[in-house]
JSON list of C-alpha atoms in Angstrom, two decimals:
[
{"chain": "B", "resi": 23, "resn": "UNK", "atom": "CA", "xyz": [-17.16, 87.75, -33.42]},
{"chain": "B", "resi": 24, "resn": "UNK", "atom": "CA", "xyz": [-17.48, 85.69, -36.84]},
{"chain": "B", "resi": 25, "resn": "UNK", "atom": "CA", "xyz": [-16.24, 82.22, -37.89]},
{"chain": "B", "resi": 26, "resn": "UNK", "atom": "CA", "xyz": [-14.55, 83.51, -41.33]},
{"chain": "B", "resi": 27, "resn": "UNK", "atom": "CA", "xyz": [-12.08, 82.77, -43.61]},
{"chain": "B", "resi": 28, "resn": "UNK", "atom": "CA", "xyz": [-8.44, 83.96, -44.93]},
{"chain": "B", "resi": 29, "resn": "UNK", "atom": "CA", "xyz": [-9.66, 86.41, -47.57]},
{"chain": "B", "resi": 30, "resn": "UNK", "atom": "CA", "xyz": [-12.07, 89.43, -47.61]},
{"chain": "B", "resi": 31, "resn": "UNK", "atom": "CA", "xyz": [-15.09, 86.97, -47.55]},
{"chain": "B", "resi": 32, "resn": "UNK", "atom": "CA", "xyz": [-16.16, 85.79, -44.13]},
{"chain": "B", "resi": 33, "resn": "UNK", "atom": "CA", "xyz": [-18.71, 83.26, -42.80]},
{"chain": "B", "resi": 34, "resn": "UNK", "atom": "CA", "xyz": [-21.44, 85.00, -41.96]},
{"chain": "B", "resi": 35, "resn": "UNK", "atom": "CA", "xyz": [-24.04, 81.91, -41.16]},
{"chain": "B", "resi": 36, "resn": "UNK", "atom": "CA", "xyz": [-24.19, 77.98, -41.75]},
{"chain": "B", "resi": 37, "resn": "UNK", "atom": "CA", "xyz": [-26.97, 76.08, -43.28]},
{"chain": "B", "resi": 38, "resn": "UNK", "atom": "CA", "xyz": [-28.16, 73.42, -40.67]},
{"chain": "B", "resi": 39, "resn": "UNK", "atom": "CA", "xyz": [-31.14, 72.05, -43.00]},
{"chain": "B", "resi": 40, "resn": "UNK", "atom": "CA", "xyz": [-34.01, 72.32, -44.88]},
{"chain": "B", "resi": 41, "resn": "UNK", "atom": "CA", "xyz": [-37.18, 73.77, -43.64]},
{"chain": "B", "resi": 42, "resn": "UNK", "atom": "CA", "xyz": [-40.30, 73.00, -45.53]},
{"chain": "B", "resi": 43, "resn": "UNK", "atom": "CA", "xyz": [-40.55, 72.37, -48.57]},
{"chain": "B", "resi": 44, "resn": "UNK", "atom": "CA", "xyz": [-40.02, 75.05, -51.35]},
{"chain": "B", "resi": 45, "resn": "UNK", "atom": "CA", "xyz": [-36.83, 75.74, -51.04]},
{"chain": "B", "resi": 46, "resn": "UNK", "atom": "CA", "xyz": [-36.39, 77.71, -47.89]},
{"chain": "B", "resi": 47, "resn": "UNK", "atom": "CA", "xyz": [-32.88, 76.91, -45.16]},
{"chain": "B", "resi": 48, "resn": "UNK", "atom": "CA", "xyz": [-32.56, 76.86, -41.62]},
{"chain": "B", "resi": 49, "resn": "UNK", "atom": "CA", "xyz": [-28.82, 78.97, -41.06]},
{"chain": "B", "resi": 50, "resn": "UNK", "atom": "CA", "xyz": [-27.10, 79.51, -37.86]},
{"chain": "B", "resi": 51, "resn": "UNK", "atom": "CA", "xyz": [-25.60, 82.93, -37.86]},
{"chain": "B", "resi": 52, "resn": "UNK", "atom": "CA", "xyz": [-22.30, 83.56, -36.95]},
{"chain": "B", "resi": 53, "resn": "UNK", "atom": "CA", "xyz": [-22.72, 87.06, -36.98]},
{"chain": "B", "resi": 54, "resn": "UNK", "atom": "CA", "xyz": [-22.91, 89.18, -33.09]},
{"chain": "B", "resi": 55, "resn": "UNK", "atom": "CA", "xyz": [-25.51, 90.50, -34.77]},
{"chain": "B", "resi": 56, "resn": "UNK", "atom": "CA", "xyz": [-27.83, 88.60, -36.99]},
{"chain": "B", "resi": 57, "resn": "UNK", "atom": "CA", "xyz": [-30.16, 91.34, -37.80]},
{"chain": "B", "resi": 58, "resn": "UNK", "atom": "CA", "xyz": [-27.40, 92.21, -40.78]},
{"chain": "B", "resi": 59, "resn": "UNK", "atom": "CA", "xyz": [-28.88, 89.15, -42.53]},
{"chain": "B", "resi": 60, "resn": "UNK", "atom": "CA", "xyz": [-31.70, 91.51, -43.49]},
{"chain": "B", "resi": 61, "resn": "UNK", "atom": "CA", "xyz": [-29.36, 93.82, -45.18]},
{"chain": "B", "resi": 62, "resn": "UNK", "atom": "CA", "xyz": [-27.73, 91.08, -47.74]},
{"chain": "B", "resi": 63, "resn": "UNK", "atom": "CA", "xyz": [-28.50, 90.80, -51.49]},
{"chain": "B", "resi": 64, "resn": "UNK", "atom": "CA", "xyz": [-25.90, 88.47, -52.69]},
{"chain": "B", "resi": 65, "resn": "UNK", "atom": "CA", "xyz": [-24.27, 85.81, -51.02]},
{"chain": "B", "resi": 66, "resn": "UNK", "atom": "CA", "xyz": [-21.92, 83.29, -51.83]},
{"chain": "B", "resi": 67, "resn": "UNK", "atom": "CA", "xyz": [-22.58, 79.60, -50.50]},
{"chain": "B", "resi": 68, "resn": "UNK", "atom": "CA", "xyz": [-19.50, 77.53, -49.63]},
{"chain": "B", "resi": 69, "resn": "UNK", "atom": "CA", "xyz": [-19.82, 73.69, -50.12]},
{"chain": "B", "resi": 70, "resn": "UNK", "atom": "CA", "xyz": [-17.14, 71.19, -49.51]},
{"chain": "B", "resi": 71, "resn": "UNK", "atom": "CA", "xyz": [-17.33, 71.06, -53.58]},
{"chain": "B", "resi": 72, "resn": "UNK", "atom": "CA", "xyz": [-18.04, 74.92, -54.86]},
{"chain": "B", "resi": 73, "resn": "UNK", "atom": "CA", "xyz": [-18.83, 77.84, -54.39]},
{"chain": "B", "resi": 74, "resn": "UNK", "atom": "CA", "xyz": [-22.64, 79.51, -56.00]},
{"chain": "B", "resi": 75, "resn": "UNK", "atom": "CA", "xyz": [-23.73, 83.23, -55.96]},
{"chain": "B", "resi": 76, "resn": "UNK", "atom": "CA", "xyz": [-27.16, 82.81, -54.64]},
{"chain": "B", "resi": 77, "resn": "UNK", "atom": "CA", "xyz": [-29.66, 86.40, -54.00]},
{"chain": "B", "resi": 78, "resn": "UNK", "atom": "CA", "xyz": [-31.43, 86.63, -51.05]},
{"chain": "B", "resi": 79, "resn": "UNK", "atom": "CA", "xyz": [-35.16, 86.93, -51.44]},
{"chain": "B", "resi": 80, "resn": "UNK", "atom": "CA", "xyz": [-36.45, 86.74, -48.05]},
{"chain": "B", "resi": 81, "resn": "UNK", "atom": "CA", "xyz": [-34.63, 85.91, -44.18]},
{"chain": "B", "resi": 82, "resn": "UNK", "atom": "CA", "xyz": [-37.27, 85.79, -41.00]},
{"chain": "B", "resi": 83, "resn": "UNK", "atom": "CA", "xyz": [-36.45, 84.46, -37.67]},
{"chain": "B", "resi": 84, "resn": "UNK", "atom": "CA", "xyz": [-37.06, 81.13, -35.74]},
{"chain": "B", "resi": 85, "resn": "UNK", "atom": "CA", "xyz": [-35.84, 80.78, -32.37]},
{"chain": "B", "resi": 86, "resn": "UNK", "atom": "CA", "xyz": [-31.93, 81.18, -32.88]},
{"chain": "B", "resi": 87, "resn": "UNK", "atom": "CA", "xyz": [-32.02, 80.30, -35.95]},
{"chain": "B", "resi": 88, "resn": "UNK", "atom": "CA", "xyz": [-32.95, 82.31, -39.32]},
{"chain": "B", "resi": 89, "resn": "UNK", "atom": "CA", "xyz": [-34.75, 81.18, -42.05]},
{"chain": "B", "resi": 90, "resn": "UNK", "atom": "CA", "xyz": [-33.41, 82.30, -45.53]},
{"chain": "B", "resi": 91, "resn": "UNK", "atom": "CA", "xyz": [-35.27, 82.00, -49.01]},
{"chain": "B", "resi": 92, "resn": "UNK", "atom": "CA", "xyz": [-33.42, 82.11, -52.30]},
{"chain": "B", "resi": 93, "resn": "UNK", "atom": "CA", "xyz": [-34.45, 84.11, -55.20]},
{"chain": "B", "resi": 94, "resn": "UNK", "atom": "CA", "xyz": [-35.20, 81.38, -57.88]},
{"chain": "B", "resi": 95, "resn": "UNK", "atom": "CA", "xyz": [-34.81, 78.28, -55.76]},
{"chain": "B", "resi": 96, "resn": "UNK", "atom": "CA", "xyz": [-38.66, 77.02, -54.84]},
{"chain": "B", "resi": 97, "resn": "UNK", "atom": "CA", "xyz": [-38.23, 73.05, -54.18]},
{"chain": "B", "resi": 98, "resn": "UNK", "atom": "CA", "xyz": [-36.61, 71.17, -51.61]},
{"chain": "B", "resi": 99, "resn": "UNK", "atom": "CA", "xyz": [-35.04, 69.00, -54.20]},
{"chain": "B", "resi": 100, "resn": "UNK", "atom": "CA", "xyz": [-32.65, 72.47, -55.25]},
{"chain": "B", "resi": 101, "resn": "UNK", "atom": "CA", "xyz": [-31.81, 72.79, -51.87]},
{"chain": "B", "resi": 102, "resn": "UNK", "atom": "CA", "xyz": [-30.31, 70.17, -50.65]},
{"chain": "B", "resi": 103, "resn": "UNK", "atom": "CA", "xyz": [-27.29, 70.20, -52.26]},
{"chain": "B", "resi": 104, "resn": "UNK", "atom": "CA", "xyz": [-26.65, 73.27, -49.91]},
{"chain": "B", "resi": 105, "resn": "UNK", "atom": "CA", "xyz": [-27.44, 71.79, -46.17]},
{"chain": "B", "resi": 106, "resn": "UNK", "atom": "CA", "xyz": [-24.44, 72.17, -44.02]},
{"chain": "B", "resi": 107, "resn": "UNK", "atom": "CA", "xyz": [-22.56, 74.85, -46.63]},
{"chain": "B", "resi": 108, "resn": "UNK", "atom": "CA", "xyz": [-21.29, 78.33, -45.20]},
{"chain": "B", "resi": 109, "resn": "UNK", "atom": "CA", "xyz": [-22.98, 81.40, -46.06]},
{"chain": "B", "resi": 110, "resn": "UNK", "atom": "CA", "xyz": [-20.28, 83.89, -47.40]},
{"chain": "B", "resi": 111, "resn": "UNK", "atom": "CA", "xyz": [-20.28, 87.84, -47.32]},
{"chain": "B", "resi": 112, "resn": "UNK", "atom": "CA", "xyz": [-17.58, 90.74, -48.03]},
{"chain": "B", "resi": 113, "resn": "UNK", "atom": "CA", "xyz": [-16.07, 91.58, -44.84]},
{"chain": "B", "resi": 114, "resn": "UNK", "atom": "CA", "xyz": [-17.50, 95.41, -45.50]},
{"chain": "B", "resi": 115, "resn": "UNK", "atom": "CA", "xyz": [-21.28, 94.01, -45.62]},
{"chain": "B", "resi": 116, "resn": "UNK", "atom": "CA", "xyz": [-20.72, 91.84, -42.60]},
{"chain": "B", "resi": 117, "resn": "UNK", "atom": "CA", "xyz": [-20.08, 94.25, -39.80]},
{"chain": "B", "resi": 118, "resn": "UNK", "atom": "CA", "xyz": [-18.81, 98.20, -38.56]},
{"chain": "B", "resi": 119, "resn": "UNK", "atom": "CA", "xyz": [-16.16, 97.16, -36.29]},
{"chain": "B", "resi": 120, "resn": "UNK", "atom": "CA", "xyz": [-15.57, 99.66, -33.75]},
{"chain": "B", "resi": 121, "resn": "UNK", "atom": "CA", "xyz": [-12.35, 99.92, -31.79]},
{"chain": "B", "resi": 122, "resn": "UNK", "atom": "CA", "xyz": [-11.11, 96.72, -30.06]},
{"chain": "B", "resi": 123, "resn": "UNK", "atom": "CA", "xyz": [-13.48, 94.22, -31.95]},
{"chain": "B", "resi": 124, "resn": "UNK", "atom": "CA", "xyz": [-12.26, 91.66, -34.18]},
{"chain": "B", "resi": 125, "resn": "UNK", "atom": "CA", "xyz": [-13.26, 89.21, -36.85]},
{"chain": "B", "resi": 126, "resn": "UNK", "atom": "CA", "xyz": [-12.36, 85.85, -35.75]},
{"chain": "B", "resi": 127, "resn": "UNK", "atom": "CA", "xyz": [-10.60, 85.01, -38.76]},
{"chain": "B", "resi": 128, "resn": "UNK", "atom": "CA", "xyz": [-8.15, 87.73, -38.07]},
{"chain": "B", "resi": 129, "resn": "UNK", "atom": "CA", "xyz": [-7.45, 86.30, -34.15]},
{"chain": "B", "resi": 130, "resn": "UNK", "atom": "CA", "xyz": [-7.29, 82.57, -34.90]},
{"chain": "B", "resi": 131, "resn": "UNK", "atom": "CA", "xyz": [-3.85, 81.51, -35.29]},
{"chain": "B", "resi": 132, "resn": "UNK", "atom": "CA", "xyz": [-2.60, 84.97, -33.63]},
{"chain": "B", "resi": 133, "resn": "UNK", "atom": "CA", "xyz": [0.92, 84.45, -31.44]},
{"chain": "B", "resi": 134, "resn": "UNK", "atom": "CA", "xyz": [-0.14, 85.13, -27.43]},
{"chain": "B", "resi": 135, "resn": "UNK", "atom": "CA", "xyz": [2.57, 86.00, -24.67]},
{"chain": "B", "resi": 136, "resn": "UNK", "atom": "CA", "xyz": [1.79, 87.13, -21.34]},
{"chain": "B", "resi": 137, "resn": "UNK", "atom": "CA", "xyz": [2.20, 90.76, -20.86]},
{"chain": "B", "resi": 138, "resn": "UNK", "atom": "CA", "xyz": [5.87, 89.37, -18.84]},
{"chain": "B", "resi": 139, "resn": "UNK", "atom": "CA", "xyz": [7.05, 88.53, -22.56]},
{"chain": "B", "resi": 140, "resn": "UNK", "atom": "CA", "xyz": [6.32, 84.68, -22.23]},
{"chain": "B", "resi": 141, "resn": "UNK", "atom": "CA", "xyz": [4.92, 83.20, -25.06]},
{"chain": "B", "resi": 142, "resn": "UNK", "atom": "CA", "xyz": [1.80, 81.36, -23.98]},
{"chain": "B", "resi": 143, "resn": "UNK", "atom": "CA", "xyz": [1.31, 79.79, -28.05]},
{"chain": "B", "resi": 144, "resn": "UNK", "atom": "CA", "xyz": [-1.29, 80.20, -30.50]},
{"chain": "B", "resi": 145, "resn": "UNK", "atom": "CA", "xyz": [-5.29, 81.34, -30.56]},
{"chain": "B", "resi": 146, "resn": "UNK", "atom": "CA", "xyz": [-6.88, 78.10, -31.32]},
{"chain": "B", "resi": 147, "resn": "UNK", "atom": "CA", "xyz": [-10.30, 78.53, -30.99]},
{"chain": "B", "resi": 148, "resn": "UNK", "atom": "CA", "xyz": [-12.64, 80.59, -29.39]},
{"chain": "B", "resi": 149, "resn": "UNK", "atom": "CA", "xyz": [-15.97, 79.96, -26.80]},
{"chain": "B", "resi": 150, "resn": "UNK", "atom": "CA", "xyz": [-18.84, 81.76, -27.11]},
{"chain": "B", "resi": 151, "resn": "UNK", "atom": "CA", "xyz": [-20.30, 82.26, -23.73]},
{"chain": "B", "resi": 152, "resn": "UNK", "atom": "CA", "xyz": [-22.91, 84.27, -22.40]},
{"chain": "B", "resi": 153, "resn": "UNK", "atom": "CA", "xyz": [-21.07, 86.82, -20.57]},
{"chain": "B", "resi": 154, "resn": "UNK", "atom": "CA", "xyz": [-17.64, 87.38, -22.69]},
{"chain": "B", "resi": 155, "resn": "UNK", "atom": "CA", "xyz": [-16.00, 85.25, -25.17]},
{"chain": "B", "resi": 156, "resn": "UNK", "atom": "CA", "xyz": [-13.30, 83.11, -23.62]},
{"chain": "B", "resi": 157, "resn": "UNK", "atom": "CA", "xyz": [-9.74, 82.39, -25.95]},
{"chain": "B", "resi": 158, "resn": "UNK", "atom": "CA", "xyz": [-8.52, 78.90, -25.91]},
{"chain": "B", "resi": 159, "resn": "UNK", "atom": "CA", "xyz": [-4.70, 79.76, -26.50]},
{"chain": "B", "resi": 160, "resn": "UNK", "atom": "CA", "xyz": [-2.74, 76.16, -26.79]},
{"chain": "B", "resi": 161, "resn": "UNK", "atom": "CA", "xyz": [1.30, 75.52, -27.17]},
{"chain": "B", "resi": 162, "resn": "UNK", "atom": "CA", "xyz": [3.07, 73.17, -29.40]},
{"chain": "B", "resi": 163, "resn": "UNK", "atom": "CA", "xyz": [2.59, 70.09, -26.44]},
{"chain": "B", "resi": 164, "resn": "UNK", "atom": "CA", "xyz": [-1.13, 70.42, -26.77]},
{"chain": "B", "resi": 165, "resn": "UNK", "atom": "CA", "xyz": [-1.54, 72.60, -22.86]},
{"chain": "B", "resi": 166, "resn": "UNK", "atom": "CA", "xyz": [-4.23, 75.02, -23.15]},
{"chain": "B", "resi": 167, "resn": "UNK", "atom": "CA", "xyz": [-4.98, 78.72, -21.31]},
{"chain": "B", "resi": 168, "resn": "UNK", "atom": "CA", "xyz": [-8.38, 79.57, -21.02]},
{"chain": "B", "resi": 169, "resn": "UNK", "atom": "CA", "xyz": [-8.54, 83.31, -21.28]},
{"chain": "B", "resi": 170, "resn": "UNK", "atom": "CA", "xyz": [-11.25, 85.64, -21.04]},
{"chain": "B", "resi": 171, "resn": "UNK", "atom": "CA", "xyz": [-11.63, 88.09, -23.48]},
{"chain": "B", "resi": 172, "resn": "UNK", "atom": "CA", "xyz": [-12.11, 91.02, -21.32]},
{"chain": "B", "resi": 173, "resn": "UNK", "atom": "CA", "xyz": [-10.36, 94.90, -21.13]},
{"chain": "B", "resi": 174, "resn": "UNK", "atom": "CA", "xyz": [-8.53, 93.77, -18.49]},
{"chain": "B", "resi": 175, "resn": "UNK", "atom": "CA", "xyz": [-6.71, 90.23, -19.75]},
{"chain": "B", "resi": 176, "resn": "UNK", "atom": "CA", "xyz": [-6.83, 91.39, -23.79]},
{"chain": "B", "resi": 177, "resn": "UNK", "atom": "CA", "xyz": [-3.69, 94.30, -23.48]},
{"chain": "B", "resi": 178, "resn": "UNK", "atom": "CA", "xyz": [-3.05, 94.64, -27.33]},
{"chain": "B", "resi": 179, "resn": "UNK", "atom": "CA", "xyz": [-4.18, 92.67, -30.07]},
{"chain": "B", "resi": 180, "resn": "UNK", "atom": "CA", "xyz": [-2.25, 93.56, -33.45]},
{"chain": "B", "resi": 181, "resn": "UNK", "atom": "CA", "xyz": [-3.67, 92.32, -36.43]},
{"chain": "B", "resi": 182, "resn": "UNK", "atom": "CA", "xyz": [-1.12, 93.16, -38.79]},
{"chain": "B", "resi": 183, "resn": "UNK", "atom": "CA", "xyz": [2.06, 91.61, -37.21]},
{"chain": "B", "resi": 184, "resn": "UNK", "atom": "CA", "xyz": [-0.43, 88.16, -36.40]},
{"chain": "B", "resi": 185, "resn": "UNK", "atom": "CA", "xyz": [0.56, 89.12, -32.36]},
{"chain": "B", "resi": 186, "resn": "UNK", "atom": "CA", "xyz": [-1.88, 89.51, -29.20]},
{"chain": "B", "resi": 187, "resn": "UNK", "atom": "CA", "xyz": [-0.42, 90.27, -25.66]},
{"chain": "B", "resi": 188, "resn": "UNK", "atom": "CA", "xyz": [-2.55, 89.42, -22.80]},
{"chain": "B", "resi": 189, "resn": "UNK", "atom": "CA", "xyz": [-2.34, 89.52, -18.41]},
{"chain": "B", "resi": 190, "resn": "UNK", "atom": "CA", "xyz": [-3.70, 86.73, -17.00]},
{"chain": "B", "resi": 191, "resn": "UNK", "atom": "CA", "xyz": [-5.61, 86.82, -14.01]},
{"chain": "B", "resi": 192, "resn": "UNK", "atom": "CA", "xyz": [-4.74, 84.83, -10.75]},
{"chain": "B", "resi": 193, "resn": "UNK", "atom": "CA", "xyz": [-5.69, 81.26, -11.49]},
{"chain": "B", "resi": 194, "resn": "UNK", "atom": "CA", "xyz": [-6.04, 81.34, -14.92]},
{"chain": "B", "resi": 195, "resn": "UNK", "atom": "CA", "xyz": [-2.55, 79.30, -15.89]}
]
């Protein structure tokens, strides 16, 4: 679903660059759905220095991209110091998770084995694609299993005990 983080914050969206100029960010969401942009107040923005509460005054769309006004910033110059920071919500104002979806925070670094009790290593990353989302599951001598995230290779994913057990398809090792 989500790029996020190891508490109850996650990365909802990341600030590419400036657009115009009073004040207003171009942010790639990281959401499934973006539309939940429209529902945020406060946010926190992630640098690589600090972290600033910032309110939401106004978020429209451009192309895949969403454009996002802050209450009280109206210059470029105030801006700036924000391109390329994360956008940070509460897990709880992020998303309704239904049954069998995930944040991705929660599956990165999960223990895989193959539903034969092998383990296959660790959920290093994972591809957005158009038609599923495809794990990249890699072992300590850097081999990699692409696996589709799909009913019928995902058998049990358990978030508490950090474990995911998966069937892999013919061909996929």
């Amino acid at each position: 679903m989500s790029k996020l983080c190891n508490d109850e914050r996650i990365t909802a969206g990341k600030i590419t660059s400036t657009h115009g100029l009073r004040g207003e960010v171009k942010v790639y969401p990281l959401l499934d759905d973006p539309d939940r942009f429209l529902d945020f107040t406060k946010v926190i923005i992630r640098t690589n220095r600090a972290e600033f509460e910032e309110e939401i005054e106004n978020v429209r769309f451009f192309k895949n991209l969403l454009i996002v006004k802050f209450k009280g910033i109206d210059d470029i110059n105030d801006i700036t110091k924000y391109r390329n920071a994360e956008i940070r919500v509460f897990r709880e104002e992020a998303a309704d998770l239904e049954e069998g979806q995930y944040f991705e925070v929660d599956l990165i670094g999960m223990d895989v084995e193959n539903d034969d009790g092998r383990k296959l290593g660790k959920l290093k990353k994972i591809l957005h694609t158009g038609a599923n989302d495809v794990y990249i599951v890699g072992d300590d001598s850097g081999k990699e299993i692409l696996i589709p995230a799909i009913k019928q290779c995902i058998l049990e994913v358990d978030i508490d005990e950090g474990f995911m057990k998966v069937h892999l398809l013919e061909g996929l090792e």
